[in-house]
Tab-separated table of C-alpha atoms and ligand atoms in Angstrom:
chain	number	residue	atom	x	y	z
A	617	MET	CA	0.000	0.000	0.000
A	618	SER	CA	1.309	3.458	-0.863
A	619	GLN	CA	1.926	5.940	1.937
A	620	PRO	CA	-0.588	8.796	2.204
A	621	GLN	CA	0.826	12.012	0.753
A	622	ALA	CA	1.048	15.174	2.789
A	623	THR	CA	1.075	18.773	1.693
A	624	GLU	CA	1.586	21.828	3.895
A	625	PHE	CA	-0.201	25.177	3.708
A	626	ASP	CA	-0.529	28.407	5.665
A	627	ALA	CA	-4.220	27.645	5.976
A	628	VAL	CA	-6.414	24.654	5.315
A	629	VAL	CA	-10.040	25.659	4.790
A	630	LEU	CA	-12.676	22.963	5.099
A	631	GLY	CA	-15.770	23.887	3.100
A	632	ALA	CA	-15.998	26.265	0.138
A	633	GLY	CA	-19.317	28.016	0.693
A	634	SER	CA	-19.592	31.748	1.357
A	635	GLY	CA	-17.455	31.613	4.513
A	636	GLY	CA	-14.843	29.202	3.197
A	637	TYR	CA	-14.180	30.670	-0.217
A	638	ALA	CA	-14.095	34.197	1.217
A	639	THR	CA	-11.435	33.038	3.694
A	640	ALA	CA	-9.411	31.451	0.916
A	641	LEU	CA	-9.626	34.425	-1.456
A	642	ARG	CA	-8.608	36.961	1.206
A	643	ALA	CA	-5.846	34.703	2.541
A	644	ALA	CA	-4.471	34.297	-0.985
A	645	GLN	CA	-4.580	38.083	-1.506
A	646	LEU	CA	-2.493	38.402	1.642
A	647	GLY	CA	0.138	36.068	0.206
A	648	MET	CA	-0.797	32.860	1.981
A	649	SER	CA	-0.929	29.334	0.591
A	650	VAL	CA	-4.352	27.761	1.056
A	651	ALA	CA	-5.921	24.345	0.565
A	652	LEU	CA	-9.638	24.884	-0.079
A	653	ILE	CA	-11.440	21.585	0.442
A	654	GLU	CA	-14.991	21.046	-0.840
A	655	ARG	CA	-16.955	17.813	-1.210
A	656	ASP	CA	-19.531	19.305	-3.577
A	657	LYS	CA	-19.354	22.599	-5.448
A	658	ILE	CA	-17.533	25.823	-4.643
A	659	GLY	CA	-20.196	28.369	-3.694
A	660	GLY	CA	-22.065	26.139	-1.256
A	661	THR	CA	-25.693	26.479	-0.236
A	662	CYS	CA	-25.964	30.175	-1.039
A	663	LEU	CA	-25.005	29.833	-4.689
A	664	HIS	CA	-26.389	26.390	-5.492
A	665	ALA	CA	-29.393	25.822	-3.220
A	666	GLY	CA	-30.158	29.033	-1.382
A	667	CYS	CA	-29.808	32.767	-1.892
A	668	ILE	CA	-29.234	32.834	-5.632
A	669	PRO	CA	-31.710	30.280	-7.050
A	670	THR	CA	-34.465	31.482	-4.684
A	671	LYS	CA	-33.948	35.077	-5.749
A	672	ALA	CA	-34.050	33.993	-9.391
A	673	LEU	CA	-37.335	32.187	-8.675
A	674	LEU	CA	-38.679	35.307	-6.955
A	675	HIS	CA	-37.697	37.335	-10.017
A	676	VAL	CA	-39.866	35.075	-12.173
A	677	ALA	CA	-42.658	35.454	-9.596
A	678	GLU	CA	-42.356	39.235	-9.748
A	679	ALA	CA	-42.606	39.158	-13.548
A	680	ALA	CA	-45.784	37.076	-13.287
A	681	GLU	CA	-47.294	39.550	-10.797
A	682	SER	CA	-46.425	42.486	-13.067
A	683	VAL	CA	-48.276	40.871	-15.940
A	684	ARG	CA	-51.193	39.980	-13.688
A	685	HIS	CA	-51.540	43.626	-12.646
A	686	SER	CA	-50.930	45.003	-16.124
A	687	ALA	CA	-54.558	46.035	-16.694
A	688	SER	CA	-54.242	48.661	-13.964
A	689	LEU	CA	-51.357	50.178	-15.957
A	690	GLY	CA	-53.383	50.285	-19.142
A	691	LEU	CA	-51.654	47.280	-20.672
A	692	ARG	CA	-53.300	44.166	-21.990
A	693	ALA	CA	-51.299	41.062	-21.097
A	694	THR	CA	-52.005	37.786	-19.374
A	695	VAL	CA	-50.011	34.938	-17.883
A	696	ASP	CA	-51.169	31.972	-19.948
A	697	GLY	CA	-49.362	29.404	-17.859
A	698	VAL	CA	-46.086	28.600	-16.172
A	699	ASP	CA	-43.515	26.411	-17.895
A	700	ALA	CA	-41.785	24.895	-14.859
A	701	ALA	CA	-38.924	23.580	-17.012
A	702	GLY	CA	-38.444	27.047	-18.474
A	703	VAL	CA	-38.375	28.586	-14.998
A	704	ARG	CA	-35.788	26.019	-13.938
A	705	LYS	CA	-33.697	26.738	-17.028
A	706	PHE	CA	-33.663	30.417	-16.081
A	707	THR	CA	-32.768	29.850	-12.422
A	708	ASP	CA	-30.136	27.226	-13.303
A	709	GLY	CA	-28.669	29.583	-15.906
A	710	VAL	CA	-28.162	32.323	-13.318
A	711	VAL	CA	-26.500	29.874	-10.927
A	712	THR	CA	-24.271	28.436	-13.653
A	713	ARG	CA	-23.006	31.825	-14.786
A	714	LEU	CA	-22.171	32.874	-11.236
A	715	TYR	CA	-20.580	29.473	-10.547
A	716	ARG	CA	-18.293	29.800	-13.560
A	717	GLY	CA	-17.293	33.262	-12.423
A	718	LEU	CA	-16.516	32.047	-8.929
A	719	GLN	CA	-14.543	29.050	-10.207
A	720	GLY	CA	-12.537	31.474	-12.348
A	721	LEU	CA	-11.864	33.738	-9.374
A	722	VAL	CA	-10.621	30.896	-7.203
A	723	ALA	CA	-8.546	29.346	-10.008
A	724	ALA	CA	-6.907	32.690	-10.727
A	725	ALA	CA	-5.983	33.321	-7.095
A	726	PRO	CA	-2.307	32.490	-6.684
A	727	GLY	CA	-1.802	30.266	-3.676
A	728	ILE	CA	-5.160	28.457	-3.576
A	729	VAL	CA	-5.183	24.720	-4.201
A	730	SER	CA	-8.748	23.475	-4.700
A	731	VAL	CA	-9.334	19.986	-3.388
A	732	VAL	CA	-12.480	18.034	-4.265
A	733	GLY	CA	-13.589	15.546	-1.648
A	734	ALA	CA	-14.938	15.097	1.854
A	735	GLY	CA	-12.416	16.078	4.499
A	736	ARG	CA	-12.043	14.923	8.077
A	737	LEU	CA	-9.656	16.116	10.770
A	738	SER	CA	-6.908	13.624	11.594
A	739	ASP	CA	-5.249	15.991	14.056
A	740	SER	CA	-5.675	19.643	14.894
A	741	HIS	CA	-3.464	20.748	11.952
A	742	THR	CA	-4.545	18.166	9.399
A	743	VAL	CA	-7.523	17.527	7.177
A	744	THR	CA	-7.457	14.227	5.347
A	745	VAL	CA	-9.205	13.723	2.032
A	746	ASP	CA	-9.080	10.319	0.344
A	747	GLY	CA	-5.923	9.395	2.237
A	748	ILE	CA	-4.095	12.614	1.427
A	749	HIS	CA	-3.158	14.821	4.374
A	750	TYR	CA	-3.502	18.588	4.039
A	751	ILE	CA	-1.542	20.153	6.881
A	752	GLY	CA	-2.252	23.746	7.831
A	753	ARG	CA	-0.449	26.165	10.089
A	754	HIS	CA	-4.036	27.325	10.595
A	755	LEU	CA	-7.275	25.488	10.140
A	756	VAL	CA	-10.552	27.158	9.160
A	757	LEU	CA	-13.806	25.254	9.535
A	758	ALA	CA	-16.478	26.398	7.092
A	759	THR	CA	-18.760	23.423	6.529
A	760	GLY	CA	-21.983	25.433	6.779
A	761	SER	CA	-25.449	24.196	7.639
A	762	ALA	CA	-28.153	21.855	6.362
A	763	PRO	CA	-31.962	21.917	6.652
A	764	ARG	CA	-33.449	20.716	9.936
A	765	THR	CA	-36.673	18.816	10.165
A	766	LEU	CA	-39.229	18.233	12.917
A	767	PRO	CA	-39.114	15.267	15.258
A	768	GLY	CA	-41.000	12.416	13.596
A	769	VAL	CA	-41.030	14.082	10.156
A	770	ARG	CA	-38.664	12.468	7.633
A	771	LEU	CA	-37.702	14.510	4.594
A	772	GLY	CA	-38.248	12.718	1.286
A	773	GLY	CA	-41.020	12.060	-1.210
A	774	ARG	CA	-43.701	14.704	-0.734
A	775	ILE	CA	-41.946	16.279	2.235
A	776	LEU	CA	-39.299	18.700	1.079
A	777	SER	CA	-36.577	20.900	2.452
A	778	SER	CA	-35.678	24.087	0.581
A	779	THR	CA	-33.033	22.141	-1.360
A	780	GLU	CA	-35.560	19.729	-2.935
A	781	ALA	CA	-38.111	22.523	-3.303
A	782	LEU	CA	-35.741	24.218	-5.749
A	783	GLN	CA	-35.433	21.030	-7.782
A	784	LEU	CA	-39.154	20.286	-8.167
A	785	PRO	CA	-40.061	19.499	-11.758
A	786	GLU	CA	-43.390	21.312	-11.283
A	787	ILE	CA	-44.953	24.290	-9.572
A	788	PRO	CA	-47.001	22.630	-6.815
A	789	SER	CA	-50.716	23.288	-7.045
A	790	ARG	CA	-51.236	23.033	-3.248
A	791	VAL	CA	-48.452	23.398	-0.761
A	792	VAL	CA	-48.208	23.625	3.017
A	793	ILE	CA	-45.124	25.316	4.424
A	794	ILE	CA	-44.117	24.519	8.000
A	795	GLY	CA	-42.162	27.471	9.412
A	796	GLY	CA	-43.076	31.075	8.675
A	797	SER	CA	-39.653	32.645	8.892
A	798	VAL	CA	-37.269	33.641	6.075
A	799	ILE	CA	-37.276	30.473	3.981
A	800	GLY	CA	-40.973	29.816	4.527
A	801	VAL	CA	-42.145	33.245	3.420
A	802	GLU	CA	-39.789	33.381	0.422
A	803	PHE	CA	-41.156	30.148	-1.020
A	804	ALA	CA	-44.738	31.070	-0.075
A	805	SER	CA	-44.404	34.312	-1.969
A	806	ALA	CA	-42.792	32.802	-5.070
A	807	TRP	CA	-45.121	29.825	-5.379
A	808	ARG	CA	-48.249	31.926	-4.760
A	809	SER	CA	-47.257	34.255	-7.618
A	810	LEU	CA	-46.783	31.240	-9.864
A	811	GLY	CA	-50.286	29.957	-9.099
A	812	SER	CA	-49.939	27.645	-6.073
A	813	GLU	CA	-52.408	27.533	-3.219
A	814	VAL	CA	-50.187	28.121	-0.207
A	815	THR	CA	-50.702	27.761	3.541
A	816	ILE	CA	-48.003	28.659	6.067
A	817	VAL	CA	-47.983	27.080	9.518
A	818	GLU	CA	-45.901	28.987	12.075
A	819	ALA	CA	-45.516	27.897	15.700
A	820	LEU	CA	-44.908	31.404	17.084
A	821	PRO	CA	-47.601	34.106	17.164
A	822	SER	CA	-46.376	35.954	14.043
A	823	LEU	CA	-44.673	35.457	10.692
A	824	VAL	CA	-40.946	36.357	10.589
A	825	PRO	CA	-40.995	36.375	14.404
A	826	GLN	CA	-37.414	37.633	14.704
A	827	GLU	CA	-38.303	40.927	13.005
A	828	ASP	CA	-39.905	44.045	14.498
A	829	PRO	CA	-43.643	43.312	14.940
A	830	ALA	CA	-44.510	46.303	12.729
A	831	LEU	CA	-43.046	44.370	9.779
A	832	SER	CA	-44.566	41.032	10.771
A	833	ARG	CA	-48.048	42.585	10.956
A	834	GLN	CA	-47.769	44.233	7.545
A	835	LEU	CA	-46.393	41.090	5.950
A	836	GLU	CA	-49.190	38.991	7.364
A	837	ARG	CA	-51.784	41.486	6.077
A	838	ALA	CA	-50.175	41.557	2.630
A	839	PHE	CA	-49.994	37.755	2.482
A	840	ARG	CA	-53.651	37.408	3.462
A	841	ARG	CA	-54.542	39.903	0.691
A	842	ARG	CA	-52.582	37.667	-1.678
A	843	LYS	CA	-54.692	34.734	-0.469
A	844	ILE	CA	-51.796	33.002	1.219
A	845	GLY	CA	-53.183	31.004	4.135
A	846	VAL	CA	-51.480	31.876	7.425
A	847	ARG	CA	-51.803	29.821	10.612
A	848	THR	CA	-49.749	31.409	13.375
A	849	GLY	CA	-49.430	30.043	16.903
A	850	ALA	CA	-50.109	26.649	15.328
A	851	ARG	CA	-48.523	23.387	16.359
A	852	VAL	CA	-47.960	20.565	13.892
A	853	ALA	CA	-49.132	17.271	15.391
A	854	GLU	CA	-48.313	15.031	12.457
A	855	VAL	CA	-47.400	14.975	8.776
A	856	GLU	CA	-48.836	12.083	6.775
A	857	GLN	CA	-47.499	11.323	3.343
A	858	ARG	CA	-48.864	9.192	0.531
A	859	ASP	CA	-47.542	8.557	-2.976
A	860	ASP	CA	-49.229	11.574	-4.545
A	861	ASP	CA	-49.854	13.958	-1.700
A	862	ALA	CA	-49.542	14.671	2.009
A	863	THR	CA	-51.529	16.029	4.936
A	864	VAL	CA	-50.344	18.253	7.732
A	865	VAL	CA	-52.391	17.684	10.867
A	866	LEU	CA	-52.373	20.552	13.358
A	867	ALA	CA	-52.686	20.105	17.111
A	868	ASP	CA	-56.171	21.680	17.046
A	869	GLY	CA	-57.276	18.933	14.642
A	870	GLU	CA	-57.250	21.003	11.417
A	871	LYS	CA	-56.034	18.982	8.430
A	872	LEU	CA	-54.214	20.710	5.598
A	873	ASP	CA	-53.898	18.676	2.387
A	874	ALA	CA	-51.124	19.412	-0.075
A	875	ASP	CA	-49.211	18.036	-3.064
A	876	TYR	CA	-46.041	18.918	-1.215
A	877	VAL	CA	-45.059	19.984	2.281
A	878	LEU	CA	-42.045	22.257	2.674
A	879	VAL	CA	-40.312	22.036	6.040
A	880	ALA	CA	-38.570	25.357	6.785
A	881	VAL	CA	-37.906	25.220	10.520
A	882	GLY	CA	-34.264	26.244	10.519
A	883	ARG	CA	-30.845	24.984	9.504
A	884	ALA	CA	-28.450	22.961	11.633
A	885	PRO	CA	-24.653	23.363	11.555
A	886	VAL	CA	-22.787	20.599	9.725
A	887	THR	CA	-20.255	19.471	12.310
A	888	GLY	CA	-20.976	15.776	12.806
A	889	ASP	CA	-18.441	13.359	11.416
A	890	LEU	CA	-15.641	15.894	11.003
A	891	GLY	CA	-13.620	14.548	13.918
A	892	LEU	CA	-13.740	17.880	15.767
A	893	GLU	CA	-14.106	16.716	19.360
A	894	ALA	CA	-11.298	14.167	18.981
A	895	VAL	CA	-8.799	16.955	18.230
A	896	GLY	CA	-10.108	19.208	21.023
A	897	ILE	CA	-12.477	21.473	19.063
A	898	LYS	CA	-15.568	21.782	21.213
A	899	THR	CA	-19.113	22.090	19.905
A	900	GLU	CA	-22.360	23.188	21.601
A	901	GLN	CA	-25.601	21.819	20.136
A	902	GLY	CA	-23.679	21.248	16.932
A	903	PHE	CA	-22.287	24.792	16.666
A	904	VAL	CA	-18.537	25.215	16.971
A	905	ARG	CA	-17.682	27.048	20.166
A	906	THR	CA	-15.765	30.241	19.276
A	907	ASP	CA	-14.691	33.457	20.942
A	908	GLU	CA	-15.410	36.864	19.409
A	909	ARG	CA	-12.302	36.491	17.217
A	910	LEU	CA	-13.781	33.244	15.861
A	911	ARG	CA	-11.065	31.113	17.484
A	912	THR	CA	-12.205	27.647	18.451
A	913	THR	CA	-11.054	25.839	21.587
A	914	VAL	CA	-7.893	24.960	19.622
A	915	PRO	CA	-5.913	28.217	19.224
A	916	HIS	CA	-4.839	27.881	15.573
A	917	ALA	CA	-8.278	26.652	14.416
A	918	TYR	CA	-11.143	28.982	13.490
A	919	ALA	CA	-14.756	28.609	12.458
A	920	VAL	CA	-16.712	30.879	10.105
A	921	GLY	CA	-20.271	31.204	8.800
A	922	ASP	CA	-23.239	29.042	9.773
A	923	LEU	CA	-21.110	26.852	12.057
A	924	VAL	CA	-20.909	29.796	14.431
A	925	ARG	CA	-24.078	30.406	16.455
A	926	GLY	CA	-25.904	33.546	15.340
A	927	LEU	CA	-27.269	34.900	12.074
A	928	GLN	CA	-26.987	32.310	9.300
A	929	LEU	CA	-26.435	34.672	6.403
A	930	ALA	CA	-24.109	34.446	3.425
A	931	HIS	CA	-22.834	38.005	3.881
A	932	ARG	CA	-21.967	37.178	7.496
A	933	GLY	CA	-19.974	34.245	6.113
A	934	PHE	CA	-18.086	36.571	3.737
A	935	ALA	CA	-17.353	38.948	6.608
A	936	HIS	CA	-16.226	36.099	8.890
A	937	GLY	CA	-13.939	34.717	6.171
A	938	THR	CA	-12.292	38.044	5.470
A	939	PHE	CA	-11.891	38.661	9.193
A	940	VAL	CA	-10.250	35.295	9.879
A	941	ALA	CA	-7.886	35.520	6.898
A	942	GLU	CA	-6.721	38.964	7.998
A	943	GLN	CA	-6.275	37.786	11.554
A	944	ILE	CA	-4.181	34.819	10.459
A	945	ALA	CA	-2.073	37.206	8.382
A	946	GLY	CA	-1.287	39.151	11.553
A	947	LEU	CA	-3.495	42.160	10.800
A	948	ASN	CA	-5.833	43.403	13.504
A	949	PRO	CA	-9.320	43.482	11.923
A	950	ALA	CA	-12.403	44.481	13.924
A	951	PRO	CA	-14.560	41.488	14.898
A	952	VAL	CA	-17.832	40.942	13.024
A	953	THR	CA	-20.867	41.934	15.128
A	954	ASP	CA	-24.185	40.245	14.335
A	955	ALA	CA	-26.103	43.255	15.648
A	956	LEU	CA	-24.689	45.410	12.837
A	957	ILE	CA	-25.390	43.005	9.971
A	958	PRO	CA	-28.274	43.894	7.628
A	959	ARG	CA	-31.018	41.335	7.028
A	960	VAL	CA	-33.284	41.049	4.014
A	961	THR	CA	-36.257	38.717	3.620
A	962	TYR	CA	-36.934	38.443	-0.083
A	963	CYS	CA	-40.653	38.062	-0.529
A	964	GLU	CA	-43.428	40.302	-1.844
A	965	PRO	CA	-43.494	42.677	-0.051
A	966	GLU	CA	-39.820	42.518	0.897
A	967	LEU	CA	-38.453	43.073	4.417
A	968	ALA	CA	-35.143	44.677	5.291
A	969	SER	CA	-33.698	45.608	8.629
A	970	VAL	CA	-30.564	46.418	10.536
A	971	GLY	CA	-29.900	47.066	14.202
A	972	LEU	CA	-32.261	46.867	17.156
A	973	THR	CA	-36.011	46.303	17.030
A	974	GLU	CA	-38.107	48.661	19.136
A	975	SER	CA	-38.434	46.175	21.990
A	976	GLN	CA	-34.707	45.369	21.961
A	977	ALA	CA	-33.945	49.099	22.098
A	978	ARG	CA	-36.391	49.642	24.989
A	979	GLU	CA	-34.830	46.756	26.845
A	980	ARG	CA	-31.397	48.284	26.401
A	981	TYR	CA	-32.126	52.015	26.728
A	982	GLY	CA	-35.449	52.267	28.585
A	983	ASP	CA	-38.369	54.585	27.936
A	984	GLY	CA	-36.459	57.374	26.205
A	985	VAL	CA	-36.342	55.384	22.946
A	986	ARG	CA	-38.148	57.167	20.079
A	987	THR	CA	-39.599	55.536	17.000
A	988	TYR	CA	-41.139	56.812	13.814
A	989	GLU	CA	-43.009	54.924	11.099
A	990	TYR	CA	-43.045	56.519	7.676
A	991	ASN	CA	-45.798	55.137	5.474
A	992	LEU	CA	-44.680	54.369	1.903
A	993	GLY	CA	-48.059	55.731	0.773
A	994	GLY	CA	-46.353	59.124	0.757
A	995	ASN	CA	-43.404	57.981	-1.350
A	996	GLY	CA	-43.753	58.652	-5.082
A	997	ARG	CA	-41.707	55.727	-6.372
A	998	SER	CA	-43.545	53.305	-4.096
A	999	GLN	CA	-46.882	54.630	-5.353
A	1000	ILE	CA	-45.728	54.039	-8.931
A	1001	ARG	CA	-44.694	50.482	-8.074
A	1002	GLY	CA	-48.056	50.023	-6.361
A	1003	THR	CA	-46.496	48.929	-3.094
A	1004	THR	CA	-47.613	49.638	0.418
A	1005	GLY	CA	-45.255	49.413	3.358
A	1006	LEU	CA	-43.287	51.425	5.832
A	1007	VAL	CA	-39.914	52.534	7.094
A	1008	LYS	CA	-39.613	52.396	10.865
A	1009	LEU	CA	-36.736	54.113	12.652
A	1010	VAL	CA	-35.726	53.362	16.221
A	1011	GLN	CA	-33.642	56.048	17.951
A	1012	GLU	CA	-31.571	55.766	21.118
A	1013	PRO	CA	-32.640	58.319	23.742
A	1014	GLY	CA	-31.465	61.629	22.232
A	1015	GLY	CA	-28.892	59.770	20.169
A	1016	ALA	CA	-28.123	57.678	17.140
A	1017	VAL	CA	-30.427	55.623	14.928
A	1018	ALA	CA	-30.280	52.205	16.610
A	1019	GLY	CA	-32.478	50.287	14.184
A	1020	VAL	CA	-34.098	50.588	10.769
A	1021	HIS	CA	-36.952	48.285	9.713
A	1022	MET	CA	-38.535	48.427	6.272
A	1023	ILE	CA	-41.207	46.616	4.311
A	1024	GLY	CA	-42.225	47.218	0.689
A	1025	SER	CA	-41.590	45.855	-2.804
A	1026	ARG	CA	-37.836	45.598	-3.457
A	1027	ILE	CA	-37.114	47.644	-0.318
A	1028	GLY	CA	-34.113	45.393	0.388
A	1029	GLU	CA	-32.134	47.522	-2.073
A	1030	GLN	CA	-32.334	50.369	0.490
A	1031	VAL	CA	-30.754	48.477	3.343
A	1032	GLY	CA	-27.224	49.603	2.436
A	1033	GLU	CA	-27.858	53.176	3.527
A	1034	ALA	CA	-29.681	52.069	6.673
A	1035	SER	CA	-26.736	49.837	7.467
A	1036	LEU	CA	-24.299	52.754	7.132
A	1037	TRP	CA	-26.336	54.845	9.586
A	1038	VAL	CA	-26.437	52.099	12.191
A	1039	ASN	CA	-22.828	50.989	11.691
A	1040	LEU	CA	-21.536	54.564	11.867
A	1041	GLY	CA	-23.878	55.451	14.752
A	1042	LEU	CA	-25.352	58.428	12.895
A	1043	HIS	CA	-27.838	60.750	14.606
A	1044	PRO	CA	-31.065	61.656	12.732
A	1045	ASP	CA	-29.790	65.272	12.455
A	1046	GLN	CA	-26.725	64.061	10.564
A	1047	VAL	CA	-28.828	61.833	8.316
A	1048	ALA	CA	-31.321	64.626	7.706
A	1049	GLY	CA	-28.461	66.657	6.237
A	1050	ILE	CA	-27.948	64.087	3.460
A	1051	VAL	CA	-29.889	64.914	0.296
A	1052	HIS	CA	-31.858	61.930	-1.011
A	1053	ALA	CA	-32.653	61.686	-4.722
A	1054	HIS	CA	-36.242	62.311	-5.781
A	1055	PRO	CA	-38.213	60.304	-6.745
A	1056	THR	CA	-36.665	57.164	-5.281
A	1057	GLN	CA	-37.803	54.653	-2.718
A	1058	ASN	CA	-34.611	55.616	-0.902
A	1059	GLU	CA	-36.179	58.992	-0.121
A	1060	ALA	CA	-38.446	57.268	2.380
A	1061	LEU	CA	-35.412	56.787	4.620
A	1062	GLY	CA	-34.558	60.463	4.363
A	1063	GLU	CA	-38.152	61.528	5.080
A	1064	ALA	CA	-38.303	59.346	8.194
A	1065	ALA	CA	-35.011	60.792	9.460
A	1066	LEU	CA	-36.277	64.336	8.811
A	1067	VAL	CA	-39.197	63.657	11.158
A	1068	LEU	CA	-36.925	62.424	13.962
A	1069	ALA	CA	-34.718	65.470	13.383
A	1070	GLY	CA	-37.791	67.660	13.930
A	1071	LYS	CA	-38.131	68.963	10.353
A	1072	PRO	CA	-40.612	66.787	8.462
A	1073	LEU	CA	-41.070	67.585	4.774
A	1074	HIS	CA	-43.672	65.250	3.229
A	1075	ALA	CA	-44.762	63.609	6.481
A	1076	HIS	CA	-46.688	64.438	9.612
A	1077	ALA	CA	-44.563	64.448	12.743
B	2166	NAD	P1	-35.535	30.088	10.883
B	2166	NAD	O1	-34.732	29.507	11.974
B	2166	NAD	O2	-35.280	31.484	10.448
B	2166	NAD	O3	-37.074	29.987	11.245
B	2166	NAD	C1	-37.730	28.782	11.486
B	2166	NAD	C2	-39.176	29.086	11.769
B	2166	NAD	O4	-39.870	27.851	11.938
B	2166	NAD	C3	-39.356	29.898	13.044
B	2166	NAD	O5	-40.214	30.979	12.798
B	2166	NAD	C4	-39.972	28.865	14.005
B	2166	NAD	O6	-40.822	29.455	14.957
B	2166	NAD	C5	-40.725	27.966	13.046
B	2166	NAD	N1	-40.979	26.625	13.564
B	2166	NAD	C6	-40.122	25.818	14.228
B	2166	NAD	N2	-40.723	24.650	14.530
B	2166	NAD	C7	-41.980	24.714	14.046
B	2166	NAD	C8	-43.107	23.831	14.036
B	2166	NAD	N3	-43.036	22.641	14.606
B	2166	NAD	N4	-44.240	24.235	13.442
B	2166	NAD	C9	-44.314	25.463	12.875
B	2166	NAD	N5	-43.302	26.328	12.861
B	2166	NAD	C10	-42.141	25.970	13.422
B	2166	NAD	O7	-35.392	29.042	9.687
B	2166	NAD	P2	-35.529	29.113	8.113
B	2166	NAD	O8	-36.555	30.097	7.663
B	2166	NAD	O9	-35.680	27.668	7.748
B	2166	NAD	O10	-34.119	29.635	7.655
B	2166	NAD	C11	-32.948	28.907	8.013
B	2166	NAD	C12	-31.760	29.817	8.116
B	2166	NAD	O11	-31.346	30.255	6.846
B	2166	NAD	C13	-32.045	31.042	8.948
B	2166	NAD	O12	-31.016	31.284	9.844
B	2166	NAD	C14	-32.143	32.122	7.948
B	2166	NAD	O13	-31.752	33.385	8.443
B	2166	NAD	C15	-31.257	31.646	6.804
B	2166	NAD	N6	-31.780	32.169	5.552
B	2166	NAD	C16	-31.698	33.511	5.329
B	2166	NAD	C17	-32.270	34.031	4.191
B	2166	NAD	C18	-32.214	35.509	3.953
B	2166	NAD	O14	-31.448	36.183	4.582
B	2166	NAD	N7	-33.020	36.051	3.075
B	2166	NAD	C19	-32.917	33.211	3.289
B	2166	NAD	C20	-32.991	31.869	3.566
B	2166	NAD	C21	-32.417	31.349	4.719
């Protein structure tokens, strides 16, 4: 038998999703040698089974809604049907183009060796893939997360996770979605626009329960107007599946029949079977235990992205990766703070937020917290798009904008500015001094800040 080969690197990165490839690219820029190990495809969940294909599907959904509402614009057009294979060709095409671009980026980065295969830690410096040892001065764990399911509910057949939902050869005619958070509402929105009958079952009292209740309420109202069934505060007792359909039985006895059931109750970190504990890397409920500098319980080993408890977002993975690479290179980057990361929920209407919700701010700062809700009814561009919604600002007592919460069609595109305010700790007076272009949806942010600064223009104080 031949001896296993060994190769040494400045960093060995296990997993090439958003967190892993970002680590590798930044480390390579900083002159390091990197082994980037991936068992599937570079780009991970975000590119192949998450952010990108779902947004492409939502783009198709938006086109269908535009046509459906064309009569109100004076246009005559109808949606005569949905060609599921054509939709898939479009979404796959977007993914493929981005994948090629990413492969090119990684291949062109001097210092990165891409390794295809499933890796496992043999010691705290070594990842072994098919008998070959990749030894790193530093080790970066970036194996991401996978869909969870409910106790007693096995995924397969008519019961889907988001991964299978994106591969369906048809648009389901009736679907029940368990879990009314980000993934649940994105699929509900897309499928409803493409003609499905959709019911969402959420255990907590509101949809998107992690967001400010002002957004949850508006989303729920908008979904009900779109004839999306919403059962909040509902407990799933059982999911029965047959060859051609399935039934979700709720604890109150209601039975919801569907062609497919989508389970969207969260994602679990992928840490089993990597050999972590054996080399001294501790986990807690599957998440890798890290300090604020993303160091694991083994000093030269780090974890990035969904393996680290907190927001499971691709852009957090990018930020973690960049941070860890710079740290390994001996720079002194600022740690990544979840509280300052923007969040977007891509449905119709879209949600976007950054910073503290009103109740979080009150908990932290007490009664002096001020809020203002600007109704998009007063925003010209939103009127043209036919969207309702709001921009809600949360202000620290006499101080900076601590949180921005928005709902409206495509409002996610505005989160960049909101994020700057919160990250830079800007006061409404400072923001009110920035001229916002007219007519844009972005103006709504400016108008809301003008109110908190005591000089409303197109709004009532
Ligand atoms: P989630 O953890 O955000 O929400 C799960 C939801 O399921 C919660 O609202 C929970 O109350 C509900 N739930 C749990 N058990 C239930 C039950 N038995 N019956 C009914 N409801 C139940 O999970 P997700 O929406 O699956 O998303 C997974 C992760 O992926 C999240 O961390 C999310 O942030 C991330 N993600 C982000 C985006 C985005 O940023 N746009 C998109 C997709 C996924």
